[in-house]
Coordinates of C-alpha atoms in Angstrom, one line a residue:
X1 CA -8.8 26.9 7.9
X2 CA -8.7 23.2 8.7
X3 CA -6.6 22.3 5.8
X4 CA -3.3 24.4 7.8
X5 CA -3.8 20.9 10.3
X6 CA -3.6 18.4 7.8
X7 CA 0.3 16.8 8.0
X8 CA 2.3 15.4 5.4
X9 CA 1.6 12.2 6.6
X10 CA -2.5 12.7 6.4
X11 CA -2.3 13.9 3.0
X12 CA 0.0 11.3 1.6
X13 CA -2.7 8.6 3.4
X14 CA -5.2 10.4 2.2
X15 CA -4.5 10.5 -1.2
X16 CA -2.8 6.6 -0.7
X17 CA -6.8 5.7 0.2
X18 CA -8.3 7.2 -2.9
X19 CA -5.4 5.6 -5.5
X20 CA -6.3 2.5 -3.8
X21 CA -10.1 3.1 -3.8
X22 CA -10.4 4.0 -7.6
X23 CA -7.6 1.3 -7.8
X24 CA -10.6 -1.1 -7.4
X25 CA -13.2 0.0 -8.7
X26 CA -11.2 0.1 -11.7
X27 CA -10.4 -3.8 -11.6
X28 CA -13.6 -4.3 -10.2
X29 CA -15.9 -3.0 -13.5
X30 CA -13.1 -3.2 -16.0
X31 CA -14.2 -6.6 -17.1
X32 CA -17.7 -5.2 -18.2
X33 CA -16.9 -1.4 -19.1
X34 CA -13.3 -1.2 -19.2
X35 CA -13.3 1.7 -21.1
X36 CA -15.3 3.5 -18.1
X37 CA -12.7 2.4 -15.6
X38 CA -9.8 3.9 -18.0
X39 CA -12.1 7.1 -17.7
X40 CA -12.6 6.8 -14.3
X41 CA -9.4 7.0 -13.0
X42 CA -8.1 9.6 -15.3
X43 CA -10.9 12.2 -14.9
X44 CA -10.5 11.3 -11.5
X45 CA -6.4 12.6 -11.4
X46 CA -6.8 14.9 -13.9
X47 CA -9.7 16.9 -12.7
X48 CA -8.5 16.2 -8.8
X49 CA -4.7 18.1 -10.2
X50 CA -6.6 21.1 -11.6
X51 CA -8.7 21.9 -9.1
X52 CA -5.6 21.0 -6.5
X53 CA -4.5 24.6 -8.5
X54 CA -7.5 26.6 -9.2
X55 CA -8.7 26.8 -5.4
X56 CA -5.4 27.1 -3.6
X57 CA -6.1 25.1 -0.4
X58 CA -9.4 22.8 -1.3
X59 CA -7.4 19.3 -1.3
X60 CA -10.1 18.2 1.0
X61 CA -12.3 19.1 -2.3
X62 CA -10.4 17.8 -4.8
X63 CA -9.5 14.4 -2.4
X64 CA -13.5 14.1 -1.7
X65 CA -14.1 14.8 -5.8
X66 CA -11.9 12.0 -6.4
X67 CA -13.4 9.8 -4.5
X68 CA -16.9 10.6 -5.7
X69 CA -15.7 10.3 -9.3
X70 CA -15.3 6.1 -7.9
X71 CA -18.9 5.8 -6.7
X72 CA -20.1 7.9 -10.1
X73 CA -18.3 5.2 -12.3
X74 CA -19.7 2.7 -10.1
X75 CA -23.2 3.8 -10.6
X76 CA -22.9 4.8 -14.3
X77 CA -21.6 1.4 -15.0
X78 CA -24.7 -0.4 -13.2
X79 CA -27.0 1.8 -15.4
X80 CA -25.6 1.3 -18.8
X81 CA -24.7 -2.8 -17.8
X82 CA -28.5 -2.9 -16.4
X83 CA -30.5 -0.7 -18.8
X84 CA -28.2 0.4 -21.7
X85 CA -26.8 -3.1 -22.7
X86 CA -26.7 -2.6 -26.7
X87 CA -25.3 0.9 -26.5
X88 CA -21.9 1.8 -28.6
X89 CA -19.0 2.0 -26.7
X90 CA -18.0 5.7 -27.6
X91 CA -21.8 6.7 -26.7
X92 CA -21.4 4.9 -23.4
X93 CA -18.0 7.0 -22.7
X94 CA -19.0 10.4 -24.2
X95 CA -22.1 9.5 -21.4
X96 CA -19.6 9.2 -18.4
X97 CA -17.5 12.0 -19.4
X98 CA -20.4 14.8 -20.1
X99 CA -21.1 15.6 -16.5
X100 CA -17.5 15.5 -14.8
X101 CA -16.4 18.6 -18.1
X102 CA -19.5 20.2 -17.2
X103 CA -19.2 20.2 -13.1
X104 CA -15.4 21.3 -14.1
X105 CA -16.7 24.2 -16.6
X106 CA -18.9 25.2 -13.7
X107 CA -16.3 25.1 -11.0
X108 CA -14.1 27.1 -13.1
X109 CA -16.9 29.7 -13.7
X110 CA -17.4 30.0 -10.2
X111 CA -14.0 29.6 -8.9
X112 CA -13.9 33.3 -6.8
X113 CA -17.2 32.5 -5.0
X114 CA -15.7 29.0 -3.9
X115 CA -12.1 29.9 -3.5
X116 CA -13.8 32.8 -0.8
X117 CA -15.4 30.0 1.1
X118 CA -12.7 27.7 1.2
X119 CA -10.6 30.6 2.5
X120 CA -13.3 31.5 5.4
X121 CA -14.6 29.8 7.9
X122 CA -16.2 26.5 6.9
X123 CA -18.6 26.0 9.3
X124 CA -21.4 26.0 6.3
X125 CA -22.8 22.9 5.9
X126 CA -26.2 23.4 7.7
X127 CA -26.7 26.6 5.1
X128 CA -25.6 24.9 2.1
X129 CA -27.3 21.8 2.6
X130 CA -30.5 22.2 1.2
X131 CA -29.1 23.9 -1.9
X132 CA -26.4 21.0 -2.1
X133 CA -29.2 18.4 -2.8
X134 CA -31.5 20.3 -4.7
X135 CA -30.2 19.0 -8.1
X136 CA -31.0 15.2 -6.9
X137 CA -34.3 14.9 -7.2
X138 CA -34.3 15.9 -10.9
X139 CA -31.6 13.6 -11.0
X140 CA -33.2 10.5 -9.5
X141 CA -36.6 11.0 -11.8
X142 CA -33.6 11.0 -14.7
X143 CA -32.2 7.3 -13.4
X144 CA -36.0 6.3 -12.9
X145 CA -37.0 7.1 -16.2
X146 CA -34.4 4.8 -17.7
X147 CA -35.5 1.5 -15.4
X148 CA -39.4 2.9 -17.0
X149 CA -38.5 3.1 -20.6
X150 CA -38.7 0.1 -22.2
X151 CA -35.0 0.7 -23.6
X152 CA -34.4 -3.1 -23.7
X153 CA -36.3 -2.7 -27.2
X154 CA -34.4 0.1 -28.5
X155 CA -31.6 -0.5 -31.9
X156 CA -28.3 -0.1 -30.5
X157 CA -28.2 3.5 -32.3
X158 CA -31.5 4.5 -30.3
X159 CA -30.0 3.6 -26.9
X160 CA -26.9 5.2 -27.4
X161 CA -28.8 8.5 -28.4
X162 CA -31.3 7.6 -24.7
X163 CA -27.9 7.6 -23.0
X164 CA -26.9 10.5 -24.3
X165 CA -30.0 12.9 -23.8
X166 CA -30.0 11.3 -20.4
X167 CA -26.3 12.1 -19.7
X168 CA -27.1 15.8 -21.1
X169 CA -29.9 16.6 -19.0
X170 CA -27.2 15.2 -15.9
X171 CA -24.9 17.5 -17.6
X172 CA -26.7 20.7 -17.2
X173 CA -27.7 19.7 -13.7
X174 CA -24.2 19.3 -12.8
X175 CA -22.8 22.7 -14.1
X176 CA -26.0 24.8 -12.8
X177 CA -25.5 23.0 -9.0
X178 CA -21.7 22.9 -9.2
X179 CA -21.3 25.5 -6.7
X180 CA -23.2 24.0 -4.2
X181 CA -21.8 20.2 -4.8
X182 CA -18.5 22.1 -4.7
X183 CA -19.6 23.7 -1.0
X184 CA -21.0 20.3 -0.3
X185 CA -18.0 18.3 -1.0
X186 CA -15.5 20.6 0.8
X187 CA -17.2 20.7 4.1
X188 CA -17.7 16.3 3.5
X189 CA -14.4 16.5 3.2
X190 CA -13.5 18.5 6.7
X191 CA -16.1 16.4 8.1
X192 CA -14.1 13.1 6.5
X193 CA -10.9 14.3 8.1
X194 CA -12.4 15.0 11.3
X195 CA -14.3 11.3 11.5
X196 CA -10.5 10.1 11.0
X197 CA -8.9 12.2 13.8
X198 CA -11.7 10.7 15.8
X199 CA -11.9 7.3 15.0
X200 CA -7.9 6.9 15.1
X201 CA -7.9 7.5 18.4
X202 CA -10.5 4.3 19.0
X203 CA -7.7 2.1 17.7
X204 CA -6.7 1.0 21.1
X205 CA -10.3 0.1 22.5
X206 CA -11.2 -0.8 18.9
X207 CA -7.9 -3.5 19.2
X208 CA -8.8 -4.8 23.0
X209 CA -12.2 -5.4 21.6
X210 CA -10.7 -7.6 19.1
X211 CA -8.5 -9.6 21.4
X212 CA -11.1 -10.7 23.3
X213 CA -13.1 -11.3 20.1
X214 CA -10.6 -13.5 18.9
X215 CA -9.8 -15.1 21.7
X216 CA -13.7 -15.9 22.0
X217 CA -13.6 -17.4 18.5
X218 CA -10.6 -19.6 19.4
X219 CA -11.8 -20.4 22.7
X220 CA -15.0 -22.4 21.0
X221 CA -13.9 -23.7 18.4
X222 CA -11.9 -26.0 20.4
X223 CA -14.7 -26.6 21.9
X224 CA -16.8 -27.6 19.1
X225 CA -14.0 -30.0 17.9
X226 CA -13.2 -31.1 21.3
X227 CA -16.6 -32.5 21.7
X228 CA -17.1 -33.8 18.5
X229 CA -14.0 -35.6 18.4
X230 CA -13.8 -37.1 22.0
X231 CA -18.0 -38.2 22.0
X232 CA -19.2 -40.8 20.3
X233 CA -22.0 -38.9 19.1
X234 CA -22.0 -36.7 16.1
X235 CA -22.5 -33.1 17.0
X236 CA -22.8 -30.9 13.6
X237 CA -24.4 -31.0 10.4
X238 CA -22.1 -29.8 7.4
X239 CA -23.4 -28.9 4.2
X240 CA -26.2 -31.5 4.7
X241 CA -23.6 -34.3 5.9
X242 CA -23.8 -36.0 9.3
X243 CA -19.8 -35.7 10.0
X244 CA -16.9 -34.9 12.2
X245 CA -16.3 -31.4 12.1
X246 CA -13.1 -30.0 11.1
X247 CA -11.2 -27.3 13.6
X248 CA -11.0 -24.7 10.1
X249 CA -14.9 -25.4 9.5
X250 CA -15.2 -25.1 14.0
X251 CA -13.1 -21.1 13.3
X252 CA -15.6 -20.8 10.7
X253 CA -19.0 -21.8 12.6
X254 CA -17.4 -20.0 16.1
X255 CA -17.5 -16.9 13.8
X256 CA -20.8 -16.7 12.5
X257 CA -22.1 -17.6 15.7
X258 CA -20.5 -15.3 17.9
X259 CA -21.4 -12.6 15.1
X260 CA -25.0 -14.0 15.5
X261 CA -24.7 -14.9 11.8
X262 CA -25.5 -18.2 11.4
X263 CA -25.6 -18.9 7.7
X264 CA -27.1 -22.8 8.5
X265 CA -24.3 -24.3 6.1
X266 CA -22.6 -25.7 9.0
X267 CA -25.4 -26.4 12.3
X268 CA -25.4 -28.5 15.9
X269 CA -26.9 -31.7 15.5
X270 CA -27.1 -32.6 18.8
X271 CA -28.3 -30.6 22.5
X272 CA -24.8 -30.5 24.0
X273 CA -23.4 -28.5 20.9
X274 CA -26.7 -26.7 20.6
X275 CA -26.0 -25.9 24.2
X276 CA -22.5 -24.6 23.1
X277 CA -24.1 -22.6 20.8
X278 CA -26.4 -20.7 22.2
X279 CA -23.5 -19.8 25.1
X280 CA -21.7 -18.6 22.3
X281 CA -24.5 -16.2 20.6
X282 CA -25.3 -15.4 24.5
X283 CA -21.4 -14.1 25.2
X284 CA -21.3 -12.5 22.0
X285 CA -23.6 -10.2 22.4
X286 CA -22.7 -9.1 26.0
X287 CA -19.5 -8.6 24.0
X288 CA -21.2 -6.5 21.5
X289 CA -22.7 -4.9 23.9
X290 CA -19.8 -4.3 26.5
X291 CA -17.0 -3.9 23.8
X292 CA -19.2 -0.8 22.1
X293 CA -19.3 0.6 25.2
X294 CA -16.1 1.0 26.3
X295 CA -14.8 1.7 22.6
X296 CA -16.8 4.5 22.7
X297 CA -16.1 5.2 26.2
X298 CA -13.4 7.2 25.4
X299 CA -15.5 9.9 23.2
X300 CA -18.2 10.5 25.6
X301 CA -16.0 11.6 28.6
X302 CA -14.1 14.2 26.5
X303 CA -17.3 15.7 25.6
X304 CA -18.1 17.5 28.8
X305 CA -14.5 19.1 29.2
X306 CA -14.8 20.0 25.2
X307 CA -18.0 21.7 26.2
X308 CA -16.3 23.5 29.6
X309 CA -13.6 25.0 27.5
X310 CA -16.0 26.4 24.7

């Protein structure tokens, strides 16, 4: 099982990443549902602890759970902010919590059947798949029906009881497909850890890449103040104004450009720095192109020896 690889050190990242992910979101939609952001992160540890002990060796479940408990909160607090404005506080929150008890109630129920596959192999994602998202389309025509309705002229009682028949019907969903989301989420999870073992060991290309980036960056944004502050001609536009340009506002504009950006706050007034410019879009995308490359580089010469040992 894939879980006997996972070190101390992964786990104690891993978990770091999802305090500091829910960590967030909580700050981030506590100012307009703070009482869903409370919620949010203690479903999220509470629910993450007891399944951590009713299927011995799922922390990739209960990790990836977690996680998806932040984008849930994310989601249910765009939906009541958007199309539930008026509805009571305690109707909003018995709303967010009704599907996480039910999924749990349904885990619970079907605890031997997942236990057995996180115990097995867990090369079932291709067979689970289908089954996985078939409670999603029921739940999309759910989140479509509340943009239809007019809800906006609803009492505040009548939303609240929308919300809640809406939540229900997500409810149900949630504790008839919770052994499949379970499957689902366990083998996102392998898959998660597996991206990470991957893309950790890009960090050296990933970090040349950069070097050069930067260095690219610095390179012509002396340039850009170089020439505007040694011609007598003034070569950028900023924020409307005919002016010197600055060497923070030159970082800036060597950034966007070399990203081929170019949010048009800051623009060459004159051919030699439009010259400049276009060099600079020019190098940064044989950069792009180069730098993916050889970050990649790496990954595509171990596939044929993974392929001669299998």
């Amino acid at each position: 099982m894939a879980s006997k690889d996972r070190t101390p050190v992964h786990l104690i990242a891993t978990i770091a990443f999802t305090a500091v992910l829910l960590g967030l979101i909580a700050l981030a939609i506590g100012g307009s549902s703070p009482a869903i952001a409370v919620w949010a992160v203690v479903s999220a540890a509470v629910l993450a602890a007891a399944f951590h002990f009713l299927i011995p060796g799922s922390t990739f479940f209960t990790v990836i759970f977690a996680n998806c408990i932040g984008i849930y909160a994310c989601l249910y607090s765009f939906l009541s902010t958007t199309n539930f404005t008026a509805v009571p506080s305690f109707e909003a929150q018995i709303g967010f919590v009704a599907p996480l008890v039910t999924f749990a109630l349904g885990v619970i129920w079907r605890r031997q059947a997942i236990r057995e596959i996180v115990q097995g192999h867990h090369g079932r994602l291709d067979t689970e798949l289908i089954h996985a998202f078939l409670w999603i389309a029921p739940l999309v025509l759910i989140g479509v029906a509340t943009f239809v309705v007019p809800l906006d002229q609803f009492s505040p009682a009548e939303q609240g009881t929308a919300l809640l028949l809406a939540m229900g019907l997500v409810s149900v969903l949630a504790f008839m497909a919770s052994r499949d989301i379970a499957v689902f989420l366990i083998d996102t999870g392998i898959l998660f850890e597996d991206f990470s073992a991957n893309a950790s060991r890009l960090v050296k290309p990933a970090f040349a890449f950069f070097t050069w980036y930067s260095l690219l960056v610095i390179v012509f944004a002396c340039l850009y103040t170089i020439i505007d502050r040694f011609s007598p001609a003034t070569h950028f536009i900023v924020s409307g104004e005919v002016r010197n340009i600055q060497f923070s506002e030159a970082l800036y504009v060597s950034v966007v450009t070399l990203s081929t950006v170019g949010y048009g706050d800051i623009v060459a007034h004159t051919p030699a720095a439009r010259m400049l410019v276009a060099l600079e879009i020019f190098v940064g995308v044989l950069l792009l192109l180069f730098g993916v490359q050889a970050i990649l580089a790496p990954t595509v010469q171990r596939q044929p020896d993974h392929k001669q040992r299998d």
